[in-house]
JSON list of C-alpha atoms in Angstrom, two decimals:
[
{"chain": "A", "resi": 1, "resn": "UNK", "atom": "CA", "xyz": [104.17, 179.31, 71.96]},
{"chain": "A", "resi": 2, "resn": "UNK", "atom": "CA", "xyz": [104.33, 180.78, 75.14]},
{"chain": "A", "resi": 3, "resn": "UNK", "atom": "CA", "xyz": [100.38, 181.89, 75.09]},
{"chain": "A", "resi": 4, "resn": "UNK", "atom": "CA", "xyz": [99.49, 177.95, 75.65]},
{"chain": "A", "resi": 5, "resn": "UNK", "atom": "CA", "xyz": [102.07, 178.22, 78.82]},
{"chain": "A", "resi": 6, "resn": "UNK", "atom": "CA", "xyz": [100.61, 180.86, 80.31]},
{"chain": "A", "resi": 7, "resn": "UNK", "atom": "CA", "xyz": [96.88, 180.50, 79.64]},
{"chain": "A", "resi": 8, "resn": "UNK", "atom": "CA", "xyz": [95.87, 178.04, 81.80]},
{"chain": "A", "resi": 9, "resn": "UNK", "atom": "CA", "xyz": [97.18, 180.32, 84.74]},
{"chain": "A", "resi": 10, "resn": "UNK", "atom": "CA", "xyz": [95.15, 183.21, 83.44]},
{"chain": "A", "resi": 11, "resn": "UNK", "atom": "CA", "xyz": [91.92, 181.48, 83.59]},
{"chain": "A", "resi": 12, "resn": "UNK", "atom": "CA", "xyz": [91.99, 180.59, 86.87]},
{"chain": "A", "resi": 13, "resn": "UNK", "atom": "CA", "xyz": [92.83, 183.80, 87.79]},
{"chain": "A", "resi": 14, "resn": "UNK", "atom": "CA", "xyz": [89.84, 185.82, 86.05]},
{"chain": "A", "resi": 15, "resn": "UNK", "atom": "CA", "xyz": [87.53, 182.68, 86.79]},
{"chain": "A", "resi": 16, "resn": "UNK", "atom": "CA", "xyz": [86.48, 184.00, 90.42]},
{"chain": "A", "resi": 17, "resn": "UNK", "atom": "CA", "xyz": [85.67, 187.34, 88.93]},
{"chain": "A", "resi": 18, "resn": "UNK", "atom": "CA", "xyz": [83.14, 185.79, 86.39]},
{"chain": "A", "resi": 19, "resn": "UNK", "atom": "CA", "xyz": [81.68, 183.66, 89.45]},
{"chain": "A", "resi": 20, "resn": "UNK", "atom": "CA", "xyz": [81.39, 186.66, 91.85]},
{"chain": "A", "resi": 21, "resn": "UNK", "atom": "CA", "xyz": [79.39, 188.76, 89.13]},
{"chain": "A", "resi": 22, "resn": "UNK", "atom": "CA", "xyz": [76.96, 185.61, 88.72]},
{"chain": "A", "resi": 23, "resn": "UNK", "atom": "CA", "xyz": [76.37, 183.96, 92.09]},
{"chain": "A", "resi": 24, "resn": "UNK", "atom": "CA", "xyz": [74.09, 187.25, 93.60]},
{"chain": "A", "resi": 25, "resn": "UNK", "atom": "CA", "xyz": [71.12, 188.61, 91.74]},
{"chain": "A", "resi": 26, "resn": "UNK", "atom": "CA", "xyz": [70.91, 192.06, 91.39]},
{"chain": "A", "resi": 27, "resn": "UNK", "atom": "CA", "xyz": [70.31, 194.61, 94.42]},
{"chain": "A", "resi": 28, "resn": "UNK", "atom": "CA", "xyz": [67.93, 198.04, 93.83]},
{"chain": "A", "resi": 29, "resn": "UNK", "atom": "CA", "xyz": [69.23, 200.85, 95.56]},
{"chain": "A", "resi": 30, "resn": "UNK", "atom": "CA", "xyz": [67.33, 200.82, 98.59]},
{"chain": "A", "resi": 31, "resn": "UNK", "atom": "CA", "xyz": [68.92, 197.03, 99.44]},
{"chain": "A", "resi": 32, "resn": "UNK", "atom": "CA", "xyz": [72.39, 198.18, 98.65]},
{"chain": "A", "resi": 33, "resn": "UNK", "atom": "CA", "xyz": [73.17, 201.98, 99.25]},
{"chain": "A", "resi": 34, "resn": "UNK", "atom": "CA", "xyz": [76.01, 203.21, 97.49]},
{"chain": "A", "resi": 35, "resn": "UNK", "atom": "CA", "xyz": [79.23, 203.74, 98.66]},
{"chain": "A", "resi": 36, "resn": "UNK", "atom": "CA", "xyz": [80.15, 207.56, 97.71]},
{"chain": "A", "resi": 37, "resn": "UNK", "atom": "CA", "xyz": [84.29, 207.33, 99.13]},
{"chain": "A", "resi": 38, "resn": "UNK", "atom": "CA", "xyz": [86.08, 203.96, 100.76]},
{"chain": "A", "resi": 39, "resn": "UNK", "atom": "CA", "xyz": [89.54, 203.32, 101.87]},
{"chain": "A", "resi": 40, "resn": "UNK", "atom": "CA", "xyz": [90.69, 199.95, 101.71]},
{"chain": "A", "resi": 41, "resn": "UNK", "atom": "CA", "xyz": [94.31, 199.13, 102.65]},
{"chain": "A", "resi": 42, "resn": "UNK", "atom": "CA", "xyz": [95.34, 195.47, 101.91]},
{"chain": "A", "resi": 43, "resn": "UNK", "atom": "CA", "xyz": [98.03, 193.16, 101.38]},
{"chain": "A", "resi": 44, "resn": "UNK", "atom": "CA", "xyz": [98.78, 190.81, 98.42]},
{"chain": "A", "resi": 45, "resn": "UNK", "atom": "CA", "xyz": [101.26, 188.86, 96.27]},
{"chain": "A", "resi": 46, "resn": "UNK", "atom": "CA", "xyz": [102.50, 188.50, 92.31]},
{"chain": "A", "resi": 47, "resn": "UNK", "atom": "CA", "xyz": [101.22, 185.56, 90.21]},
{"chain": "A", "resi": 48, "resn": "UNK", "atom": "CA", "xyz": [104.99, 184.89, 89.12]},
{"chain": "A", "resi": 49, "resn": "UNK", "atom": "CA", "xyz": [104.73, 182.31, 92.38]},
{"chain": "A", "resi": 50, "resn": "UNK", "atom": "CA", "xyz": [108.33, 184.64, 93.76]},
{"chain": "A", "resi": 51, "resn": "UNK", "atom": "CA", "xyz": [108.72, 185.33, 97.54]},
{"chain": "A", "resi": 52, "resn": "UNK", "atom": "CA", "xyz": [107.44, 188.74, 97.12]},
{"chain": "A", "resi": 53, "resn": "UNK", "atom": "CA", "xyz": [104.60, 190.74, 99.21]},
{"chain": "A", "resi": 54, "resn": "UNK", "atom": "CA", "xyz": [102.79, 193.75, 98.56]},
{"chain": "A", "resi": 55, "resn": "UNK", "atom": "CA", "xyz": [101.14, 196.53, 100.95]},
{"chain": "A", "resi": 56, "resn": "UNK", "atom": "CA", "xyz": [98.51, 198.42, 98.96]},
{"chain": "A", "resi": 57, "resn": "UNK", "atom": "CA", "xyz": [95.76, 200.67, 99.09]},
{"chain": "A", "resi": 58, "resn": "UNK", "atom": "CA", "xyz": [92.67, 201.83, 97.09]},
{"chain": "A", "resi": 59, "resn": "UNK", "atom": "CA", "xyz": [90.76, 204.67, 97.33]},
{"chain": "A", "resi": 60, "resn": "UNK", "atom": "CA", "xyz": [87.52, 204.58, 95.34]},
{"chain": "A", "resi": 61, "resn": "UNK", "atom": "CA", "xyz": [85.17, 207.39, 94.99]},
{"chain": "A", "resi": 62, "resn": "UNK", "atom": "CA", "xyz": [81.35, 206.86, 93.47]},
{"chain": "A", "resi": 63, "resn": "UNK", "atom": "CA", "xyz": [80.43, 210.26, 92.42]},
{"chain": "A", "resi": 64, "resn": "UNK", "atom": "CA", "xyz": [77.61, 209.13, 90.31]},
{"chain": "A", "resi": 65, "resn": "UNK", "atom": "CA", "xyz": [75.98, 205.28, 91.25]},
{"chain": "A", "resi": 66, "resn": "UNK", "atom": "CA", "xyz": [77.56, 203.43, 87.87]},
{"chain": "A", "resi": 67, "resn": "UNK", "atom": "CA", "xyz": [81.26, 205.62, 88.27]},
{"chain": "A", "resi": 68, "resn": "UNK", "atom": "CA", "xyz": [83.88, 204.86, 90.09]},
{"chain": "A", "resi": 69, "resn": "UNK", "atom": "CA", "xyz": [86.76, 207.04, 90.17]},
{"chain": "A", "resi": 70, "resn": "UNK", "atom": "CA", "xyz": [90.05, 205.52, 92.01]},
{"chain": "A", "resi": 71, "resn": "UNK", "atom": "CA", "xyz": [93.22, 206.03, 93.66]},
{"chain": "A", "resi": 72, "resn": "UNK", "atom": "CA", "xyz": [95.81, 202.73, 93.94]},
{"chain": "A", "resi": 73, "resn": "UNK", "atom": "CA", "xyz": [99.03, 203.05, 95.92]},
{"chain": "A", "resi": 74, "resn": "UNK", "atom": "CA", "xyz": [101.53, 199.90, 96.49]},
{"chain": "A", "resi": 75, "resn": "UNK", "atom": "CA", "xyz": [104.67, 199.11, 98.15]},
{"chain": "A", "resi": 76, "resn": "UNK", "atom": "CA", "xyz": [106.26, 196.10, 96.69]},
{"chain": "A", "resi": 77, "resn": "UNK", "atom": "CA", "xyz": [109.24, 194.27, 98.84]},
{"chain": "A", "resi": 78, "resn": "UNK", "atom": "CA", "xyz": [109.81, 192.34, 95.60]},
{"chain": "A", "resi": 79, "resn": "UNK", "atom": "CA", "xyz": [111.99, 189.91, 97.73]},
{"chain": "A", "resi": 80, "resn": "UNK", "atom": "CA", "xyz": [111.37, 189.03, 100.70]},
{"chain": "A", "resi": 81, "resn": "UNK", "atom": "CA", "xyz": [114.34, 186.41, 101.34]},
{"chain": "A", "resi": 82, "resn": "UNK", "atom": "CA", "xyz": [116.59, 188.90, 100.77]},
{"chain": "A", "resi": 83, "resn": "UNK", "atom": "CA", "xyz": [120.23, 186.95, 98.82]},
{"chain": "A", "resi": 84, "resn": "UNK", "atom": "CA", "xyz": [123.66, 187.17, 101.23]},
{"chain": "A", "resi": 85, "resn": "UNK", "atom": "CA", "xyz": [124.83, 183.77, 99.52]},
{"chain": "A", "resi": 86, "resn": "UNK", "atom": "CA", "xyz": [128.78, 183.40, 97.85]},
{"chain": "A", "resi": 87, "resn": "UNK", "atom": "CA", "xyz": [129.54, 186.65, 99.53]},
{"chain": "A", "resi": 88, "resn": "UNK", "atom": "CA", "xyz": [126.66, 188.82, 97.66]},
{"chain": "A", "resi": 89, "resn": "UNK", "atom": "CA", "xyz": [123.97, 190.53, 99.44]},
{"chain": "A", "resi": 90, "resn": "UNK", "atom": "CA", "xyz": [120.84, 192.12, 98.37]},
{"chain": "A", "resi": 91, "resn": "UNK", "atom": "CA", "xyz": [121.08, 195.69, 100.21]},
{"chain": "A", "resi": 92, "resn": "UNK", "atom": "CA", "xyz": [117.51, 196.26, 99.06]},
{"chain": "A", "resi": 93, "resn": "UNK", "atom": "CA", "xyz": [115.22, 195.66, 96.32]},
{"chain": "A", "resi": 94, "resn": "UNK", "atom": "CA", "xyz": [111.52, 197.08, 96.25]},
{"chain": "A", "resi": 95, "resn": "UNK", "atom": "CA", "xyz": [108.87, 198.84, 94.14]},
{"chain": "A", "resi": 96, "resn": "UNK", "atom": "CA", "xyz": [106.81, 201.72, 94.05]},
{"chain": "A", "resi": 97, "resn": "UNK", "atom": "CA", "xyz": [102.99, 202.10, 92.08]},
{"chain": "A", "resi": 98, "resn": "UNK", "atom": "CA", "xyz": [100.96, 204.60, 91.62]},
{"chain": "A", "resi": 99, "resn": "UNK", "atom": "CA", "xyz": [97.85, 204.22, 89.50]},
{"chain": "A", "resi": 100, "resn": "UNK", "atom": "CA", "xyz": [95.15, 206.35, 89.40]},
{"chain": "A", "resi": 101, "resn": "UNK", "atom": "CA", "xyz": [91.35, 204.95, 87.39]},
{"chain": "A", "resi": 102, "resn": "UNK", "atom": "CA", "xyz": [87.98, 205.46, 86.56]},
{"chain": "A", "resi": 103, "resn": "UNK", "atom": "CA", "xyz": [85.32, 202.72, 85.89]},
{"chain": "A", "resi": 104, "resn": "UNK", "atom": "CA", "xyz": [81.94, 201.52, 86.82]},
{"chain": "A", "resi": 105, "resn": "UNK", "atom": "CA", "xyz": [80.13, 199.73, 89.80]},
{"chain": "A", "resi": 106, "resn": "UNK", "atom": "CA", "xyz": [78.10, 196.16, 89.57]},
{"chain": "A", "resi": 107, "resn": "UNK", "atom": "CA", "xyz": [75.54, 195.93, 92.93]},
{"chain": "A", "resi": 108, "resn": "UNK", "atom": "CA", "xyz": [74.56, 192.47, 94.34]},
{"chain": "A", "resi": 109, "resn": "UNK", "atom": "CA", "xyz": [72.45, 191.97, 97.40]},
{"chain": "A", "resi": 110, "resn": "UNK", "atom": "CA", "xyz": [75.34, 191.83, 99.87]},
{"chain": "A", "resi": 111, "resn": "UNK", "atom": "CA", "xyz": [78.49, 192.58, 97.60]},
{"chain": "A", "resi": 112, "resn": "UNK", "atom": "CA", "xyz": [79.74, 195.28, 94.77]},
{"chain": "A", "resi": 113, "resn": "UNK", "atom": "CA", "xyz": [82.04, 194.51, 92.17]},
{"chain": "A", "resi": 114, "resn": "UNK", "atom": "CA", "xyz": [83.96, 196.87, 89.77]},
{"chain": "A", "resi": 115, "resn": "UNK", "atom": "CA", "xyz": [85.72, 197.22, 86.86]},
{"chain": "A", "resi": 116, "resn": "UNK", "atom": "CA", "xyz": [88.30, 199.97, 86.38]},
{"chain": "A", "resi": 117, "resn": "UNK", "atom": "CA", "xyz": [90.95, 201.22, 83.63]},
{"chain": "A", "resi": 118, "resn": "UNK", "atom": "CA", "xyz": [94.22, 201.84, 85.89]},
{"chain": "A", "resi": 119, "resn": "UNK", "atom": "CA", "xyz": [96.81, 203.98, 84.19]},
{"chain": "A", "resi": 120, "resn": "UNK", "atom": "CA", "xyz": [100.00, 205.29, 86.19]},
{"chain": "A", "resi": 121, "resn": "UNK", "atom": "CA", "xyz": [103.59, 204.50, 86.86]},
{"chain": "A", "resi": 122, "resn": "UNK", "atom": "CA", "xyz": [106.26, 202.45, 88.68]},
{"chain": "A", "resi": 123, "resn": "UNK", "atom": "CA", "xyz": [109.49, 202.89, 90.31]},
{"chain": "A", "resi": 124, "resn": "UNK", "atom": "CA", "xyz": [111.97, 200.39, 90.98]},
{"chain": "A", "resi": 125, "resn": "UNK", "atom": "CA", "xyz": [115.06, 200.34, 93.32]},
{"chain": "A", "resi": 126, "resn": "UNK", "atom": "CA", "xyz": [117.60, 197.32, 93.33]},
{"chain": "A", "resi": 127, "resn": "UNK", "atom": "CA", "xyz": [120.72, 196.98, 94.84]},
{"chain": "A", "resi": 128, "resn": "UNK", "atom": "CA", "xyz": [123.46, 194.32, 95.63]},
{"chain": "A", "resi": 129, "resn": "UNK", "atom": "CA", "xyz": [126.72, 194.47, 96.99]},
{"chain": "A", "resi": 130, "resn": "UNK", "atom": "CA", "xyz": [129.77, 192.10, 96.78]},
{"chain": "A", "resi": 131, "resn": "UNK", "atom": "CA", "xyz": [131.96, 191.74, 99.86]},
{"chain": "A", "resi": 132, "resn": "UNK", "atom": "CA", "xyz": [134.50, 188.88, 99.46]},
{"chain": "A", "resi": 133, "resn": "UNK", "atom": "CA", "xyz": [137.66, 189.60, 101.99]},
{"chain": "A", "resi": 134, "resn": "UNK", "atom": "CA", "xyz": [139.88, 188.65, 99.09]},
{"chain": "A", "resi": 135, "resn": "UNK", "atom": "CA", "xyz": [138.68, 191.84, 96.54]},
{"chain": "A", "resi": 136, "resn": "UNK", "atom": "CA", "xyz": [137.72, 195.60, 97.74]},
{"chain": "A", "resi": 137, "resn": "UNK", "atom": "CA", "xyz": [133.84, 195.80, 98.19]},
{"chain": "A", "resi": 138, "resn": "UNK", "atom": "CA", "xyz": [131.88, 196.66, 95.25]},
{"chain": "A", "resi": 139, "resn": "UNK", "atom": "CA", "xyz": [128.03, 197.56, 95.07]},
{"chain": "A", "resi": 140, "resn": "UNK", "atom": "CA", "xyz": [125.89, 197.77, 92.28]},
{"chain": "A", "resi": 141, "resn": "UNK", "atom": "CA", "xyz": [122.55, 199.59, 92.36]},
{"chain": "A", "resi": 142, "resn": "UNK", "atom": "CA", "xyz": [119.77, 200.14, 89.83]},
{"chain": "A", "resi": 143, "resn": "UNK", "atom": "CA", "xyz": [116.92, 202.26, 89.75]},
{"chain": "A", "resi": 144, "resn": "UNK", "atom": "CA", "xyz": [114.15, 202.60, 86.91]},
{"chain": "A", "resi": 145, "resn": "UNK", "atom": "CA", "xyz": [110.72, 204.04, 86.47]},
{"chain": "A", "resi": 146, "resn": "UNK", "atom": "CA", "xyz": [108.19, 202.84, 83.95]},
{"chain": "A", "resi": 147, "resn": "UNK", "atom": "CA", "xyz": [104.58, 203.66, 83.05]},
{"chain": "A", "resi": 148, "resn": "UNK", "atom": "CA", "xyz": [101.73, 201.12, 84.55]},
{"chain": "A", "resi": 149, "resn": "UNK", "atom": "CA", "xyz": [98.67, 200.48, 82.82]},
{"chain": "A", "resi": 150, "resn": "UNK", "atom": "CA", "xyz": [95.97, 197.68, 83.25]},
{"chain": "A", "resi": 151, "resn": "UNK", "atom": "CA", "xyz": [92.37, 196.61, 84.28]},
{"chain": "A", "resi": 152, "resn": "UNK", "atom": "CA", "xyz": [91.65, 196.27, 87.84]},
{"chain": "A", "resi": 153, "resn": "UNK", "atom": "CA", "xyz": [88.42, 194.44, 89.31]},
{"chain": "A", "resi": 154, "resn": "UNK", "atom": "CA", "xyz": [87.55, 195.33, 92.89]},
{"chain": "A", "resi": 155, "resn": "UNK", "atom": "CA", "xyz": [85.16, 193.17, 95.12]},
{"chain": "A", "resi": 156, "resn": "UNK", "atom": "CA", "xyz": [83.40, 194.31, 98.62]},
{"chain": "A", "resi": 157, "resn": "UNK", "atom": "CA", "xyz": [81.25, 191.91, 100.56]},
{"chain": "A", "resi": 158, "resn": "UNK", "atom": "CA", "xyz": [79.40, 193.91, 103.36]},
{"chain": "A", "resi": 159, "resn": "UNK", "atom": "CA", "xyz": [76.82, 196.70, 103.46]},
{"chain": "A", "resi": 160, "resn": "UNK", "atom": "CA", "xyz": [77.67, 198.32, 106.73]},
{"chain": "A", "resi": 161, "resn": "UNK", "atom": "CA", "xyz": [80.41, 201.09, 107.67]},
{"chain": "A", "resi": 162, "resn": "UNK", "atom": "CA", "xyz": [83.38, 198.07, 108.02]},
{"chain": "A", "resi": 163, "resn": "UNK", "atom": "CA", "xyz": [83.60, 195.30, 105.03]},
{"chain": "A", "resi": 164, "resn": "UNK", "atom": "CA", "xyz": [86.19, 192.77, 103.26]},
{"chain": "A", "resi": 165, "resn": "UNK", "atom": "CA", "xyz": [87.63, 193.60, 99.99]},
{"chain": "A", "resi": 166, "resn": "UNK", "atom": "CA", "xyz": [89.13, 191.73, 97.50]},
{"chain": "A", "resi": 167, "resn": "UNK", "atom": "CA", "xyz": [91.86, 192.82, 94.56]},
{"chain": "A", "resi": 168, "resn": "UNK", "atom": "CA", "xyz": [92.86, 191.49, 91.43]},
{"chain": "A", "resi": 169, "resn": "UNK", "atom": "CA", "xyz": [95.07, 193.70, 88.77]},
{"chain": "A", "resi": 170, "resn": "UNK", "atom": "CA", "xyz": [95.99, 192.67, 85.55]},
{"chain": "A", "resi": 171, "resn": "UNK", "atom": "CA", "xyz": [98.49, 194.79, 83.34]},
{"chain": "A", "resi": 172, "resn": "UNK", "atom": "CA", "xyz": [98.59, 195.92, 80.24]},
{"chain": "A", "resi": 173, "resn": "UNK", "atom": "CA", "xyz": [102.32, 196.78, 80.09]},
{"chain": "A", "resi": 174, "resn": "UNK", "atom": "CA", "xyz": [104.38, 195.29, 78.41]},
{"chain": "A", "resi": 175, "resn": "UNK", "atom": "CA", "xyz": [101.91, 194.35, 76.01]},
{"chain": "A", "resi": 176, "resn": "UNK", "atom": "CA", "xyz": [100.23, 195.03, 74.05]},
{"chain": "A", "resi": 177, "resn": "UNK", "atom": "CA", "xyz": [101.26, 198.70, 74.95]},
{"chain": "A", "resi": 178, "resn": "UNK", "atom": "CA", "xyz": [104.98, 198.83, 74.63]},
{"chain": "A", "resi": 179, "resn": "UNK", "atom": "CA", "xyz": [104.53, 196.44, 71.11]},
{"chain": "A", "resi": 180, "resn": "UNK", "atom": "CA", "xyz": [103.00, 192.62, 69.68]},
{"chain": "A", "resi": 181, "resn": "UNK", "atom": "CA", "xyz": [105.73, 190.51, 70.53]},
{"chain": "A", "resi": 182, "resn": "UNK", "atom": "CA", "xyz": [104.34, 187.70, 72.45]},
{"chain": "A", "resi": 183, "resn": "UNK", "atom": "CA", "xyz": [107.22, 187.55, 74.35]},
{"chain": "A", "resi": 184, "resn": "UNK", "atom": "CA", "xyz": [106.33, 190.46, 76.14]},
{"chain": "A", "resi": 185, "resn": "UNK", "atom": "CA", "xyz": [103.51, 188.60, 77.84]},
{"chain": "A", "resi": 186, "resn": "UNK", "atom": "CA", "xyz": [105.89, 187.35, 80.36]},
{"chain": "A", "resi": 187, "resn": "UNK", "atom": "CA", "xyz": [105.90, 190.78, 82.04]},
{"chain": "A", "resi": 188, "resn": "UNK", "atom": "CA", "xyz": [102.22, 190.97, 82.31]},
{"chain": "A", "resi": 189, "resn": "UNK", "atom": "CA", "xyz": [102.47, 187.28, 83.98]},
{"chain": "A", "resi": 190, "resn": "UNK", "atom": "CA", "xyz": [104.94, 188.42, 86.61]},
{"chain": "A", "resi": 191, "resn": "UNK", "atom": "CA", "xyz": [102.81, 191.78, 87.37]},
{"chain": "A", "resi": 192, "resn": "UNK", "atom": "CA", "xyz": [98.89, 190.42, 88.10]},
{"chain": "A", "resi": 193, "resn": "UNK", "atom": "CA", "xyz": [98.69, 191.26, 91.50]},
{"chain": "A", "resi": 194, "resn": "UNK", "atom": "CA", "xyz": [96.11, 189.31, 94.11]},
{"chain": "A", "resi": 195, "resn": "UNK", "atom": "CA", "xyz": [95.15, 191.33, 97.12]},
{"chain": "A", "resi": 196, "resn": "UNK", "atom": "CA", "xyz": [93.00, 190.99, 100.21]},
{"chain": "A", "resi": 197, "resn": "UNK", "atom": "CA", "xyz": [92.20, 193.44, 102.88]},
{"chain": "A", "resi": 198, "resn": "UNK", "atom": "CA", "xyz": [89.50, 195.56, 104.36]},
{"chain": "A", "resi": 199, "resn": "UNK", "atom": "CA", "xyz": [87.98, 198.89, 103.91]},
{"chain": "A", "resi": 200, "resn": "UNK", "atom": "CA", "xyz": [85.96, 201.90, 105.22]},
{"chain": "A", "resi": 201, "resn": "UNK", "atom": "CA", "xyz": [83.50, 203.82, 104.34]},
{"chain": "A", "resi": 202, "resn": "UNK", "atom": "CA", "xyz": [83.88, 207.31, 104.93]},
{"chain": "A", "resi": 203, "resn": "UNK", "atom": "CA", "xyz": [81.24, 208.68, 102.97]}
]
């Protein structure tokens, strides 16, 4: 089946998130103030292992210590290499997401980590044109927007104003939400995002 395939990859993925949660004991408040708003632009790939790059940003606000309320926004060249072989070109081809969430907050001594439900939606823009000499020039173009769902986890290391931040999303779309089929879990594969960056606090 193509669970065994894909499994292996999917532990090493969510493996660092299990070790981050356990390597710190836990902070009180007075160690680790919280965070009330933080922007944190970043940059970060697909798991499918494709030539593709992502710009992204969060937006987290802590109303309350143990909620997190959040705002994701990514730009996703989904090919950087861009294809003008056998007289076909790739005019462009990119990606649009915009999840909003709302979870909870984990404090460590020197670190947070946090666990939010992601729901929104993505748009997609493709489009290729053919220009032999020999035939008239033809383009082809495709556009497409679907929802996004999935489970994000969100690391900081840092206490003061400036601190790293670390990404990983995994969806939830296509399944289990569009239907069972295993098959559908080759979508999901191609979609968990890794991203890296650095944020702000503003608040």
């Amino acid at each position: 089946m193509k669970t065994s395939k894909y499994l292996p990859l999917l532990i090493l993925v969510l493996a660092p998130t299990y070790g981050f949660a356990q390597r710190e004991p836990a902070a009180s408040p007075k160690d680790h103030p919280t965070r009330e708003l933080t922007i944190e632009p970043g940059i970060g790939i697909h798991t499918n292992f494709g030539t593709d790059l992502l710009l992204a940003g969060l937006i987290q606000w802590n109303p309350y210590k143990r909620l997190s309320l959040a705002s994701h926004t990514s730009f996703n060249i989904n090919n950087l290499l861009q294809r003008d072989f056998n007289y076909i070109k790739t005019d462009y081809n990119y990606s649009f997401n915009q999840k909003f969430g709302a979870g909870t907050t984990f404090y460590s001594r020197k670190s947070t980590h946090t666990l939010l439900l992601m729901i929104g939606a993505k748009y997609t823009a493709f489009k290729e044109t053919v220009y032999n000499p020999t035939v008239d020039k033809v383009s082809a173009s495709i556009s497409a927007l679907s929802p996004d769902y999935g489970l994000m986890y969100s690391y900081k290391r840092g206490l003061k104003k400036y601190f790293f931040t670390g990404r990983l999303y995994v969806p939830l779309y296509p399944w289990p939400i569009k239907g069972s089929d295993i098959n559908f879990v080759d979508g999901n594969i191609n979609n968990i995002a890794l991203e890296v960056g650095v944020g702000m606090k503003v608040k």
